[in-house]
JSON list of C-alpha atoms in Angstrom, two decimals:
[
{"chain": "A", "resi": 1, "resn": "MET", "atom": "CA", "xyz": [0.00, 0.00, 0.00]},
{"chain": "A", "resi": 2, "resn": "ARG", "atom": "CA", "xyz": [2.79, 2.36, 0.92]},
{"chain": "A", "resi": 3, "resn": "GLY", "atom": "CA", "xyz": [4.54, 1.83, -2.43]},
{"chain": "A", "resi": 4, "resn": "ALA", "atom": "CA", "xyz": [1.41, 2.76, -4.41]},
{"chain": "A", "resi": 5, "resn": "ARG", "atom": "CA", "xyz": [1.13, 6.13, -2.62]},
{"chain": "A", "resi": 6, "resn": "GLY", "atom": "CA", "xyz": [4.77, 6.90, -3.40]},
{"chain": "A", "resi": 7, "resn": "VAL", "atom": "CA", "xyz": [4.16, 6.21, -7.08]},
{"chain": "A", "resi": 8, "resn": "VAL", "atom": "CA", "xyz": [1.03, 8.41, -7.06]},
{"chain": "A", "resi": 9, "resn": "ARG", "atom": "CA", "xyz": [2.91, 11.24, -5.32]},
{"chain": "A", "resi": 10, "resn": "ARG", "atom": "CA", "xyz": [5.83, 10.99, -7.75]},
{"chain": "A", "resi": 11, "resn": "GLY", "atom": "CA", "xyz": [3.38, 10.89, -10.64]},
{"chain": "A", "resi": 12, "resn": "ALA", "atom": "CA", "xyz": [1.59, 13.99, -9.34]},
{"chain": "A", "resi": 13, "resn": "GLY", "atom": "CA", "xyz": [4.92, 15.76, -8.88]},
{"chain": "A", "resi": 14, "resn": "VAL", "atom": "CA", "xyz": [5.97, 14.95, -12.44]},
{"chain": "A", "resi": 15, "resn": "PHE", "atom": "CA", "xyz": [2.56, 16.14, -13.68]},
{"chain": "A", "resi": 16, "resn": "TRP", "atom": "CA", "xyz": [2.99, 19.53, -11.96]},
{"chain": "A", "resi": 17, "resn": "VAL", "atom": "CA", "xyz": [6.54, 19.94, -13.26]},
{"chain": "A", "resi": 18, "resn": "LEU", "atom": "CA", "xyz": [5.29, 19.24, -16.79]},
{"chain": "A", "resi": 19, "resn": "CYS", "atom": "CA", "xyz": [2.46, 21.75, -16.32]},
{"chain": "A", "resi": 20, "resn": "VAL", "atom": "CA", "xyz": [4.91, 24.46, -15.23]},
{"chain": "A", "resi": 21, "resn": "ILE", "atom": "CA", "xyz": [7.18, 23.74, -18.21]},
{"chain": "A", "resi": 22, "resn": "LEU", "atom": "CA", "xyz": [4.20, 23.87, -20.56]},
{"chain": "A", "resi": 23, "resn": "ILE", "atom": "CA", "xyz": [3.01, 27.19, -19.11]},
{"chain": "A", "resi": 24, "resn": "MET", "atom": "CA", "xyz": [6.50, 28.67, -19.32]},
{"chain": "A", "resi": 25, "resn": "GLY", "atom": "CA", "xyz": [6.83, 27.51, -22.91]},
{"chain": "A", "resi": 26, "resn": "CYS", "atom": "CA", "xyz": [3.57, 29.21, -23.84]},
{"chain": "A", "resi": 27, "resn": "SER", "atom": "CA", "xyz": [4.68, 32.55, -22.42]},
{"chain": "A", "resi": 28, "resn": "VAL", "atom": "CA", "xyz": [7.88, 32.87, -24.45]},
{"chain": "A", "resi": 29, "resn": "ARG", "atom": "CA", "xyz": [7.57, 35.43, -27.25]},
{"chain": "A", "resi": 30, "resn": "THR", "atom": "CA", "xyz": [9.89, 35.81, -30.17]},
{"chain": "A", "resi": 31, "resn": "LEU", "atom": "CA", "xyz": [10.65, 39.43, -30.97]},
{"chain": "A", "resi": 32, "resn": "GLU", "atom": "CA", "xyz": [10.58, 40.10, -34.66]},
{"chain": "A", "resi": 33, "resn": "THR", "atom": "CA", "xyz": [13.07, 42.82, -35.56]},
{"chain": "A", "resi": 34, "resn": "GLU", "atom": "CA", "xyz": [12.46, 43.00, -39.31]},
{"chain": "A", "resi": 35, "resn": "LYS", "atom": "CA", "xyz": [11.54, 46.58, -40.17]},
{"chain": "A", "resi": 36, "resn": "VAL", "atom": "CA", "xyz": [7.91, 47.30, -41.00]},
{"chain": "A", "resi": 37, "resn": "ARG", "atom": "CA", "xyz": [8.18, 51.10, -40.98]},
{"chain": "A", "resi": 38, "resn": "ASP", "atom": "CA", "xyz": [10.50, 53.89, -39.87]},
{"chain": "A", "resi": 39, "resn": "LEU", "atom": "CA", "xyz": [9.39, 55.96, -36.90]},
{"chain": "A", "resi": 40, "resn": "ASP", "atom": "CA", "xyz": [9.68, 59.72, -36.67]},
{"chain": "A", "resi": 41, "resn": "TYR", "atom": "CA", "xyz": [11.50, 60.93, -33.59]},
{"chain": "A", "resi": 42, "resn": "GLU", "atom": "CA", "xyz": [13.01, 63.99, -31.96]},
{"chain": "A", "resi": 43, "resn": "LEU", "atom": "CA", "xyz": [16.02, 64.25, -29.70]},
{"chain": "A", "resi": 44, "resn": "ALA", "atom": "CA", "xyz": [14.62, 65.45, -26.40]},
{"chain": "A", "resi": 45, "resn": "GLU", "atom": "CA", "xyz": [16.13, 68.59, -24.94]},
{"chain": "A", "resi": 46, "resn": "GLU", "atom": "CA", "xyz": [16.86, 68.50, -21.20]},
{"chain": "A", "resi": 47, "resn": "ALA", "atom": "CA", "xyz": [13.77, 70.63, -20.48]},
{"chain": "A", "resi": 48, "resn": "ASP", "atom": "CA", "xyz": [11.54, 68.23, -22.47]},
{"chain": "A", "resi": 49, "resn": "ILE", "atom": "CA", "xyz": [12.57, 65.12, -20.53]},
{"chain": "A", "resi": 50, "resn": "PRO", "atom": "CA", "xyz": [9.99, 64.22, -17.88]},
{"chain": "A", "resi": 51, "resn": "GLU", "atom": "CA", "xyz": [11.27, 64.95, -14.37]},
{"chain": "A", "resi": 52, "resn": "GLU", "atom": "CA", "xyz": [10.99, 61.35, -13.15]},
{"chain": "A", "resi": 53, "resn": "MET", "atom": "CA", "xyz": [13.01, 60.18, -16.14]},
{"chain": "A", "resi": 54, "resn": "ARG", "atom": "CA", "xyz": [15.71, 62.80, -15.49]},
{"chain": "A", "resi": 55, "resn": "GLY", "atom": "CA", "xyz": [16.01, 61.48, -11.95]},
{"chain": "A", "resi": 56, "resn": "THR", "atom": "CA", "xyz": [16.45, 57.91, -13.18]},
{"chain": "A", "resi": 57, "resn": "ILE", "atom": "CA", "xyz": [19.13, 59.03, -15.66]},
{"chain": "A", "resi": 58, "resn": "GLU", "atom": "CA", "xyz": [20.97, 60.86, -12.86]},
{"chain": "A", "resi": 59, "resn": "GLU", "atom": "CA", "xyz": [20.84, 57.75, -10.65]},
{"chain": "A", "resi": 60, "resn": "HIS", "atom": "CA", "xyz": [22.24, 55.47, -13.36]},
{"chain": "A", "resi": 61, "resn": "LYS", "atom": "CA", "xyz": [24.59, 57.73, -15.34]},
{"chain": "A", "resi": 62, "resn": "GLU", "atom": "CA", "xyz": [27.80, 56.13, -13.99]},
{"chain": "A", "resi": 63, "resn": "GLU", "atom": "CA", "xyz": [27.08, 52.88, -15.89]},
{"chain": "A", "resi": 64, "resn": "ALA", "atom": "CA", "xyz": [25.71, 52.13, -19.34]},
{"chain": "A", "resi": 65, "resn": "PHE", "atom": "CA", "xyz": [21.91, 52.13, -19.33]},
{"chain": "A", "resi": 66, "resn": "SER", "atom": "CA", "xyz": [18.86, 51.94, -21.54]},
{"chain": "A", "resi": 67, "resn": "PHE", "atom": "CA", "xyz": [15.23, 52.26, -20.55]},
{"chain": "A", "resi": 68, "resn": "THR", "atom": "CA", "xyz": [11.91, 53.61, -21.73]},
{"chain": "A", "resi": 69, "resn": "TYR", "atom": "CA", "xyz": [9.34, 55.93, -20.26]},
{"chain": "A", "resi": 70, "resn": "ALA", "atom": "CA", "xyz": [5.82, 56.72, -21.44]},
{"chain": "A", "resi": 71, "resn": "ASP", "atom": "CA", "xyz": [4.12, 60.03, -20.73]},
{"chain": "A", "resi": 72, "resn": "LYS", "atom": "CA", "xyz": [1.26, 61.97, -22.32]},
{"chain": "A", "resi": 73, "resn": "GLY", "atom": "CA", "xyz": [1.00, 59.86, -25.45]},
{"chain": "A", "resi": 74, "resn": "ARG", "atom": "CA", "xyz": [4.76, 59.91, -26.08]},
{"chain": "A", "resi": 75, "resn": "LEU", "atom": "CA", "xyz": [7.38, 57.18, -25.77]},
{"chain": "A", "resi": 76, "resn": "TYR", "atom": "CA", "xyz": [10.78, 58.27, -24.47]},
{"chain": "A", "resi": 77, "resn": "ILE", "atom": "CA", "xyz": [13.78, 56.01, -25.03]},
{"chain": "A", "resi": 78, "resn": "ALA", "atom": "CA", "xyz": [16.98, 56.70, -23.08]},
{"chain": "A", "resi": 79, "resn": "ARG", "atom": "CA", "xyz": [20.39, 55.29, -23.98]},
{"chain": "A", "resi": 80, "resn": "GLY", "atom": "CA", "xyz": [23.49, 56.14, -21.95]},
{"chain": "A", "resi": 81, "resn": "TYR", "atom": "CA", "xyz": [27.06, 54.92, -22.20]},
{"chain": "A", "resi": 82, "resn": "GLY", "atom": "CA", "xyz": [28.26, 55.50, -18.66]},
{"chain": "A", "resi": 83, "resn": "LYS", "atom": "CA", "xyz": [31.14, 57.54, -17.31]},
{"chain": "A", "resi": 84, "resn": "GLN", "atom": "CA", "xyz": [33.82, 58.55, -19.83]},
{"chain": "A", "resi": 85, "resn": "LYS", "atom": "CA", "xyz": [37.21, 60.04, -18.94]},
{"chain": "A", "resi": 86, "resn": "THR", "atom": "CA", "xyz": [36.68, 63.16, -21.07]},
{"chain": "A", "resi": 87, "resn": "ASP", "atom": "CA", "xyz": [34.02, 64.97, -23.05]},
{"chain": "A", "resi": 88, "resn": "GLY", "atom": "CA", "xyz": [33.63, 64.96, -26.83]},
{"chain": "A", "resi": 89, "resn": "TYR", "atom": "CA", "xyz": [31.70, 61.69, -27.13]},
{"chain": "A", "resi": 90, "resn": "LYS", "atom": "CA", "xyz": [28.63, 61.57, -29.33]},
{"chain": "A", "resi": 91, "resn": "ILE", "atom": "CA", "xyz": [25.73, 59.20, -29.70]},
{"chain": "A", "resi": 92, "resn": "GLN", "atom": "CA", "xyz": [24.29, 58.80, -33.15]},
{"chain": "A", "resi": 93, "resn": "VAL", "atom": "CA", "xyz": [20.83, 57.40, -33.84]},
{"chain": "A", "resi": 94, "resn": "GLN", "atom": "CA", "xyz": [21.30, 54.98, -36.72]},
{"chain": "A", "resi": 95, "resn": "GLU", "atom": "CA", "xyz": [17.73, 53.72, -36.92]},
{"chain": "A", "resi": 96, "resn": "LEU", "atom": "CA", "xyz": [14.42, 53.88, -35.13]},
{"chain": "A", "resi": 97, "resn": "TYR", "atom": "CA", "xyz": [11.77, 51.66, -36.59]},
{"chain": "A", "resi": 98, "resn": "GLU", "atom": "CA", "xyz": [8.81, 49.47, -35.82]},
{"chain": "A", "resi": 99, "resn": "SER", "atom": "CA", "xyz": [8.67, 45.76, -36.48]},
{"chain": "A", "resi": 100, "resn": "GLU", "atom": "CA", "xyz": [5.70, 43.45, -36.20]},
{"chain": "A", "resi": 101, "resn": "ASN", "atom": "CA", "xyz": [5.90, 43.33, -32.40]},
{"chain": "A", "resi": 102, "resn": "ALA", "atom": "CA", "xyz": [8.69, 45.70, -31.33]},
{"chain": "A", "resi": 103, "resn": "VAL", "atom": "CA", "xyz": [10.16, 49.18, -31.56]},
{"chain": "A", "resi": 104, "resn": "VAL", "atom": "CA", "xyz": [13.87, 48.97, -32.45]},
{"chain": "A", "resi": 105, "resn": "LEU", "atom": "CA", "xyz": [16.45, 51.66, -31.69]},
{"chain": "A", "resi": 106, "resn": "LYS", "atom": "CA", "xyz": [19.99, 51.30, -33.03]},
{"chain": "A", "resi": 107, "resn": "THR", "atom": "CA", "xyz": [22.66, 53.73, -31.88]},
{"chain": "A", "resi": 108, "resn": "ALA", "atom": "CA", "xyz": [26.39, 54.21, -32.40]},
{"chain": "A", "resi": 109, "resn": "PHE", "atom": "CA", "xyz": [28.77, 55.53, -29.77]},
{"chain": "A", "resi": 110, "resn": "LEU", "atom": "CA", "xyz": [31.40, 57.81, -31.27]},
{"chain": "A", "resi": 111, "resn": "GLY", "atom": "CA", "xyz": [34.58, 58.88, -29.52]},
{"chain": "A", "resi": 112, "resn": "PRO", "atom": "CA", "xyz": [36.10, 62.34, -29.65]},
{"chain": "A", "resi": 113, "resn": "GLU", "atom": "CA", "xyz": [37.51, 63.39, -33.01]},
{"chain": "A", "resi": 114, "resn": "PRO", "atom": "CA", "xyz": [41.31, 63.01, -33.19]},
{"chain": "A", "resi": 115, "resn": "ASP", "atom": "CA", "xyz": [41.81, 66.74, -33.73]},
{"chain": "A", "resi": 116, "resn": "GLU", "atom": "CA", "xyz": [39.25, 67.67, -31.05]},
{"chain": "A", "resi": 117, "resn": "GLU", "atom": "CA", "xyz": [40.61, 68.86, -27.73]},
{"chain": "A", "resi": 118, "resn": "ALA", "atom": "CA", "xyz": [38.86, 66.95, -24.97]},
{"chain": "A", "resi": 119, "resn": "GLY", "atom": "CA", "xyz": [38.22, 68.59, -21.62]},
{"chain": "A", "resi": 120, "resn": "PRO", "atom": "CA", "xyz": [39.79, 67.13, -18.48]},
{"chain": "A", "resi": 121, "resn": "GLU", "atom": "CA", "xyz": [36.46, 66.49, -16.77]},
{"chain": "A", "resi": 122, "resn": "PRO", "atom": "CA", "xyz": [34.61, 63.19, -17.08]},
{"chain": "A", "resi": 123, "resn": "SER", "atom": "CA", "xyz": [31.39, 63.08, -19.08]},
{"chain": "A", "resi": 124, "resn": "TYR", "atom": "CA", "xyz": [28.26, 60.95, -19.00]},
{"chain": "A", "resi": 125, "resn": "PRO", "atom": "CA", "xyz": [26.99, 60.80, -22.59]},
{"chain": "A", "resi": 126, "resn": "TYR", "atom": "CA", "xyz": [23.37, 59.84, -23.12]},
{"chain": "A", "resi": 127, "resn": "ILE", "atom": "CA", "xyz": [20.50, 60.64, -25.43]},
{"chain": "A", "resi": 128, "resn": "VAL", "atom": "CA", "xyz": [16.76, 60.63, -24.98]},
{"chain": "A", "resi": 129, "resn": "ILE", "atom": "CA", "xyz": [14.58, 60.38, -28.03]},
{"chain": "A", "resi": 130, "resn": "GLN", "atom": "CA", "xyz": [10.86, 60.87, -28.09]},
{"chain": "A", "resi": 131, "resn": "THR", "atom": "CA", "xyz": [8.46, 59.31, -30.53]},
{"chain": "A", "resi": 132, "resn": "GLU", "atom": "CA", "xyz": [4.83, 58.28, -30.76]},
{"chain": "A", "resi": 133, "resn": "TYR", "atom": "CA", "xyz": [3.60, 56.02, -27.96]},
{"chain": "A", "resi": 134, "resn": "SER", "atom": "CA", "xyz": [3.68, 52.28, -28.60]},
{"chain": "A", "resi": 135, "resn": "ASP", "atom": "CA", "xyz": [2.90, 49.46, -26.22]},
{"chain": "A", "resi": 136, "resn": "LYS", "atom": "CA", "xyz": [5.23, 47.14, -28.14]},
{"chain": "A", "resi": 137, "resn": "TYR", "atom": "CA", "xyz": [8.47, 45.82, -26.67]},
{"chain": "A", "resi": 138, "resn": "VAL", "atom": "CA", "xyz": [11.44, 48.14, -27.17]},
{"chain": "A", "resi": 139, "resn": "VAL", "atom": "CA", "xyz": [14.74, 46.68, -28.38]},
{"chain": "A", "resi": 140, "resn": "ILE", "atom": "CA", "xyz": [17.76, 48.95, -27.89]},
{"chain": "A", "resi": 141, "resn": "GLU", "atom": "CA", "xyz": [20.95, 48.00, -29.70]}
]
């Protein structure tokens, strides 16, 4: 009798493990990054960045970061490259587009020009772009 209960318990345990795996498998989404359309955007000036977002940037500026913020029908995407030894660094938006289920931002981080005199103070280069609101996932590359 005791052996039958052990088999039933083990069988129930295996059943629940399989259920959890099945549920987890159903929740995985594949992000499609093939461009459907370009998105219009603007580089946000410091004064245009929502206050809460500015605070988050200030908190995380020492390290590379990327995050989004939605406010008043606009989507803000922030991309920072952390503390740099000097100034003169630039961030270039290469692409901002929408795919089937994502918004994709591609940026390039450019160092100071060879003939440019860099200041002695460290810098914390980042950009914030604003575009139309989307509830899609945001991929930042």
